[in-house]
Amino acid sequence: IGAIELTGQGGTWLAVVGSLYMLARVSHAFGMDRTDTNALRAIGFLATMLTLAGLSAVAVLIALGRV
């Protein structure tokens, strides 16, 4: 997130994605605190992986000069 912001390509969308990432991490943490498999853990994990994959793709596109 910091690298994307430093390139000047960030904006409101990056703040929203960063907030979603933080909410996903908190959700996953609360889900890990429970003894059984639950929706908080699954949603937190899925949202974390999707945001990281999306941010990685954007970072690569910026590095290639396509964004």
mmCIF file with all atom_site columns, C-alpha atoms in Angstrom:
data_model
loop_
_atom_site.group_PDB
_atom_site.id
_atom_site.type_symbol
_atom_site.label_atom_id
_atom_site.label_alt_id
_atom_site.label_comp_id
_atom_site.label_asym_id
_atom_site.label_entity_id
_atom_site.label_seq_id
_atom_site.pdbx_PDB_ins_code
_atom_site.Cartn_x
_atom_site.Cartn_y
_atom_site.Cartn_z
_atom_site.occupancy
_atom_site.B_iso_or_equiv
_atom_site.pdbx_formal_charge
_atom_site.auth_seq_id
_atom_site.auth_comp_id
_atom_site.auth_asym_id
_atom_site.auth_atom_id
_atom_site.pdbx_PDB_model_num
ATOM 1  C CA . ILE A 1 1  ? 0.000   0.000   0.000   1.00 0.00 ? 1  ILE A CA 1
ATOM 2  C CA . GLY A 1 2  ? 2.833   2.350   0.864   1.00 0.00 ? 2  GLY A CA 1
ATOM 3  C CA . ALA A 1 3  ? 4.683   1.668   -2.380  1.00 0.00 ? 3  ALA A CA 1
ATOM 4  C CA . ILE A 1 4  ? 1.577   2.328   -4.455  1.00 0.00 ? 4  ILE A CA 1
ATOM 5  C CA . GLU A 1 5  ? 0.993   5.570   -2.562  1.00 0.00 ? 5  GLU A CA 1
ATOM 6  C CA . LEU A 1 6  ? 4.613   6.648   -3.045  1.00 0.00 ? 6  LEU A CA 1
ATOM 7  C CA . THR A 1 7  ? 4.284   6.271   -6.819  1.00 0.00 ? 7  THR A CA 1
ATOM 8  C CA . GLY A 1 8  ? 1.441   8.774   -6.799  1.00 0.00 ? 8  GLY A CA 1
ATOM 9  C CA . GLN A 1 9  ? -1.057  6.221   -8.097  1.00 0.00 ? 9  GLN A CA 1
ATOM 10 C CA . GLY A 1 10 ? -3.030  6.047   -4.868  1.00 0.00 ? 10 GLY A CA 1
ATOM 11 C CA . GLY A 1 11 ? -6.252  7.837   -4.196  1.00 0.00 ? 11 GLY A CA 1
ATOM 12 C CA . THR A 1 12 ? -9.549  7.238   -2.504  1.00 0.00 ? 12 THR A CA 1
ATOM 13 C CA . TRP A 1 13 ? -9.650  3.682   -3.850  1.00 0.00 ? 13 TRP A CA 1
ATOM 14 C CA . LEU A 1 14 ? -6.410  2.849   -2.035  1.00 0.00 ? 14 LEU A CA 1
ATOM 15 C CA . ALA A 1 15 ? -7.761  4.132   1.291   1.00 0.00 ? 15 ALA A CA 1
ATOM 16 C CA . VAL A 1 16 ? -10.881 1.995   0.805   1.00 0.00 ? 16 VAL A CA 1
ATOM 17 C CA . VAL A 1 17 ? -8.844  -1.100  -0.043  1.00 0.00 ? 17 VAL A CA 1
ATOM 18 C CA . GLY A 1 18 ? -6.551  -0.466  2.935   1.00 0.00 ? 18 GLY A CA 1
ATOM 19 C CA . SER A 1 19 ? -9.556  -0.176  5.232   1.00 0.00 ? 19 SER A CA 1
ATOM 20 C CA . LEU A 1 20 ? -11.020 -3.380  3.822   1.00 0.00 ? 20 LEU A CA 1
ATOM 21 C CA . TYR A 1 21 ? -7.698  -5.126  4.413   1.00 0.00 ? 21 TYR A CA 1
ATOM 22 C CA . MET A 1 22 ? -7.598  -4.001  8.051   1.00 0.00 ? 22 MET A CA 1
ATOM 23 C CA . LEU A 1 23 ? -11.204 -5.089  8.643   1.00 0.00 ? 23 LEU A CA 1
ATOM 24 C CA . ALA A 1 24 ? -10.408 -8.461  7.092   1.00 0.00 ? 24 ALA A CA 1
ATOM 25 C CA . ARG A 1 25 ? -7.417  -8.942  9.400   1.00 0.00 ? 25 ARG A CA 1
ATOM 26 C CA . VAL A 1 26 ? -9.483  -8.058  12.473  1.00 0.00 ? 26 VAL A CA 1
ATOM 27 C CA . SER A 1 27 ? -12.282 -10.369 11.324  1.00 0.00 ? 27 SER A CA 1
ATOM 28 C CA . HIS A 1 28 ? -9.823  -13.206 10.840  1.00 0.00 ? 28 HIS A CA 1
ATOM 29 C CA . ALA A 1 29 ? -8.319  -12.600 14.284  1.00 0.00 ? 29 ALA A CA 1
ATOM 30 C CA . PHE A 1 30 ? -11.724 -12.766 15.971  1.00 0.00 ? 30 PHE A CA 1
ATOM 31 C CA . GLY A 1 31 ? -12.484 -15.909 13.978  1.00 0.00 ? 31 GLY A CA 1
ATOM 32 C CA . MET A 1 32 ? -9.245  -17.537 15.117  1.00 0.00 ? 32 MET A CA 1
ATOM 33 C CA . ASP A 1 33 ? -10.238 -16.868 18.708  1.00 0.00 ? 33 ASP A CA 1
ATOM 34 C CA . ARG A 1 34 ? -13.190 -19.249 18.414  1.00 0.00 ? 34 ARG A CA 1
ATOM 35 C CA . THR A 1 35 ? -12.807 -22.994 18.762  1.00 0.00 ? 35 THR A CA 1
ATOM 36 C CA . ASP A 1 36 ? -14.796 -24.028 15.679  1.00 0.00 ? 36 ASP A CA 1
ATOM 37 C CA . THR A 1 37 ? -14.568 -23.075 12.023  1.00 0.00 ? 37 THR A CA 1
ATOM 38 C CA . ASN A 1 38 ? -16.721 -20.008 11.449  1.00 0.00 ? 38 ASN A CA 1
ATOM 39 C CA . ALA A 1 39 ? -17.675 -17.299 8.972   1.00 0.00 ? 39 ALA A CA 1
ATOM 40 C CA . LEU A 1 40 ? -15.515 -14.584 10.559  1.00 0.00 ? 40 LEU A CA 1
ATOM 41 C CA . ARG A 1 41 ? -12.373 -16.590 9.992   1.00 0.00 ? 41 ARG A CA 1
ATOM 42 C CA . ALA A 1 42 ? -13.294 -17.602 6.456   1.00 0.00 ? 42 ALA A CA 1
ATOM 43 C CA . ILE A 1 43 ? -14.394 -14.133 5.362   1.00 0.00 ? 43 ILE A CA 1
ATOM 44 C CA . GLY A 1 44 ? -11.329 -12.565 6.964   1.00 0.00 ? 44 GLY A CA 1
ATOM 45 C CA . PHE A 1 45 ? -9.020  -14.991 5.217   1.00 0.00 ? 45 PHE A CA 1
ATOM 46 C CA . LEU A 1 46 ? -10.715 -14.633 1.842   1.00 0.00 ? 46 LEU A CA 1
ATOM 47 C CA . ALA A 1 47 ? -10.846 -10.833 1.966   1.00 0.00 ? 47 ALA A CA 1
ATOM 48 C CA . THR A 1 48 ? -7.194  -10.688 3.047   1.00 0.00 ? 48 THR A CA 1
ATOM 49 C CA . MET A 1 49 ? -6.014  -12.894 0.200   1.00 0.00 ? 49 MET A CA 1
ATOM 50 C CA . LEU A 1 50 ? -8.123  -11.081 -2.406  1.00 0.00 ? 50 LEU A CA 1
ATOM 51 C CA . THR A 1 51 ? -6.945  -7.632  -1.349  1.00 0.00 ? 51 THR A CA 1
ATOM 52 C CA . LEU A 1 52 ? -3.308  -8.749  -1.292  1.00 0.00 ? 52 LEU A CA 1
ATOM 53 C CA . ALA A 1 53 ? -3.641  -10.342 -4.733  1.00 0.00 ? 53 ALA A CA 1
ATOM 54 C CA . GLY A 1 54 ? -5.306  -7.222  -6.111  1.00 0.00 ? 54 GLY A CA 1
ATOM 55 C CA . LEU A 1 55 ? -2.750  -4.871  -4.597  1.00 0.00 ? 55 LEU A CA 1
ATOM 56 C CA . SER A 1 56 ? 0.077   -7.064  -5.902  1.00 0.00 ? 56 SER A CA 1
ATOM 57 C CA . ALA A 1 57 ? -1.389  -6.959  -9.401  1.00 0.00 ? 57 ALA A CA 1
ATOM 58 C CA . VAL A 1 58 ? -1.691  -3.178  -9.254  1.00 0.00 ? 58 VAL A CA 1
ATOM 59 C CA . ALA A 1 59 ? 1.909   -2.861  -8.003  1.00 0.00 ? 59 ALA A CA 1
ATOM 60 C CA . VAL A 1 60 ? 3.161   -5.015  -10.890 1.00 0.00 ? 60 VAL A CA 1
ATOM 61 C CA . LEU A 1 61 ? 1.168   -2.994  -13.411 1.00 0.00 ? 61 LEU A CA 1
ATOM 62 C CA . ILE A 1 62 ? 2.593   0.229   -11.988 1.00 0.00 ? 62 ILE A CA 1
ATOM 63 C CA . ALA A 1 63 ? 6.120   -1.201  -12.196 1.00 0.00 ? 63 ALA A CA 1
ATOM 64 C CA . LEU A 1 64 ? 5.511   -2.147  -15.838 1.00 0.00 ? 64 LEU A CA 1
ATOM 65 C CA . GLY A 1 65 ? 4.200   1.342   -16.583 1.00 0.00 ? 65 GLY A CA 1
ATOM 66 C CA . ARG A 1 66 ? 0.733   0.162   -17.565 1.00 0.00 ? 66 ARG A CA 1
ATOM 67 C CA . VAL A 1 67 ? -1.140  2.182   -14.945 1.00 0.00 ? 67 VAL A CA 1
#
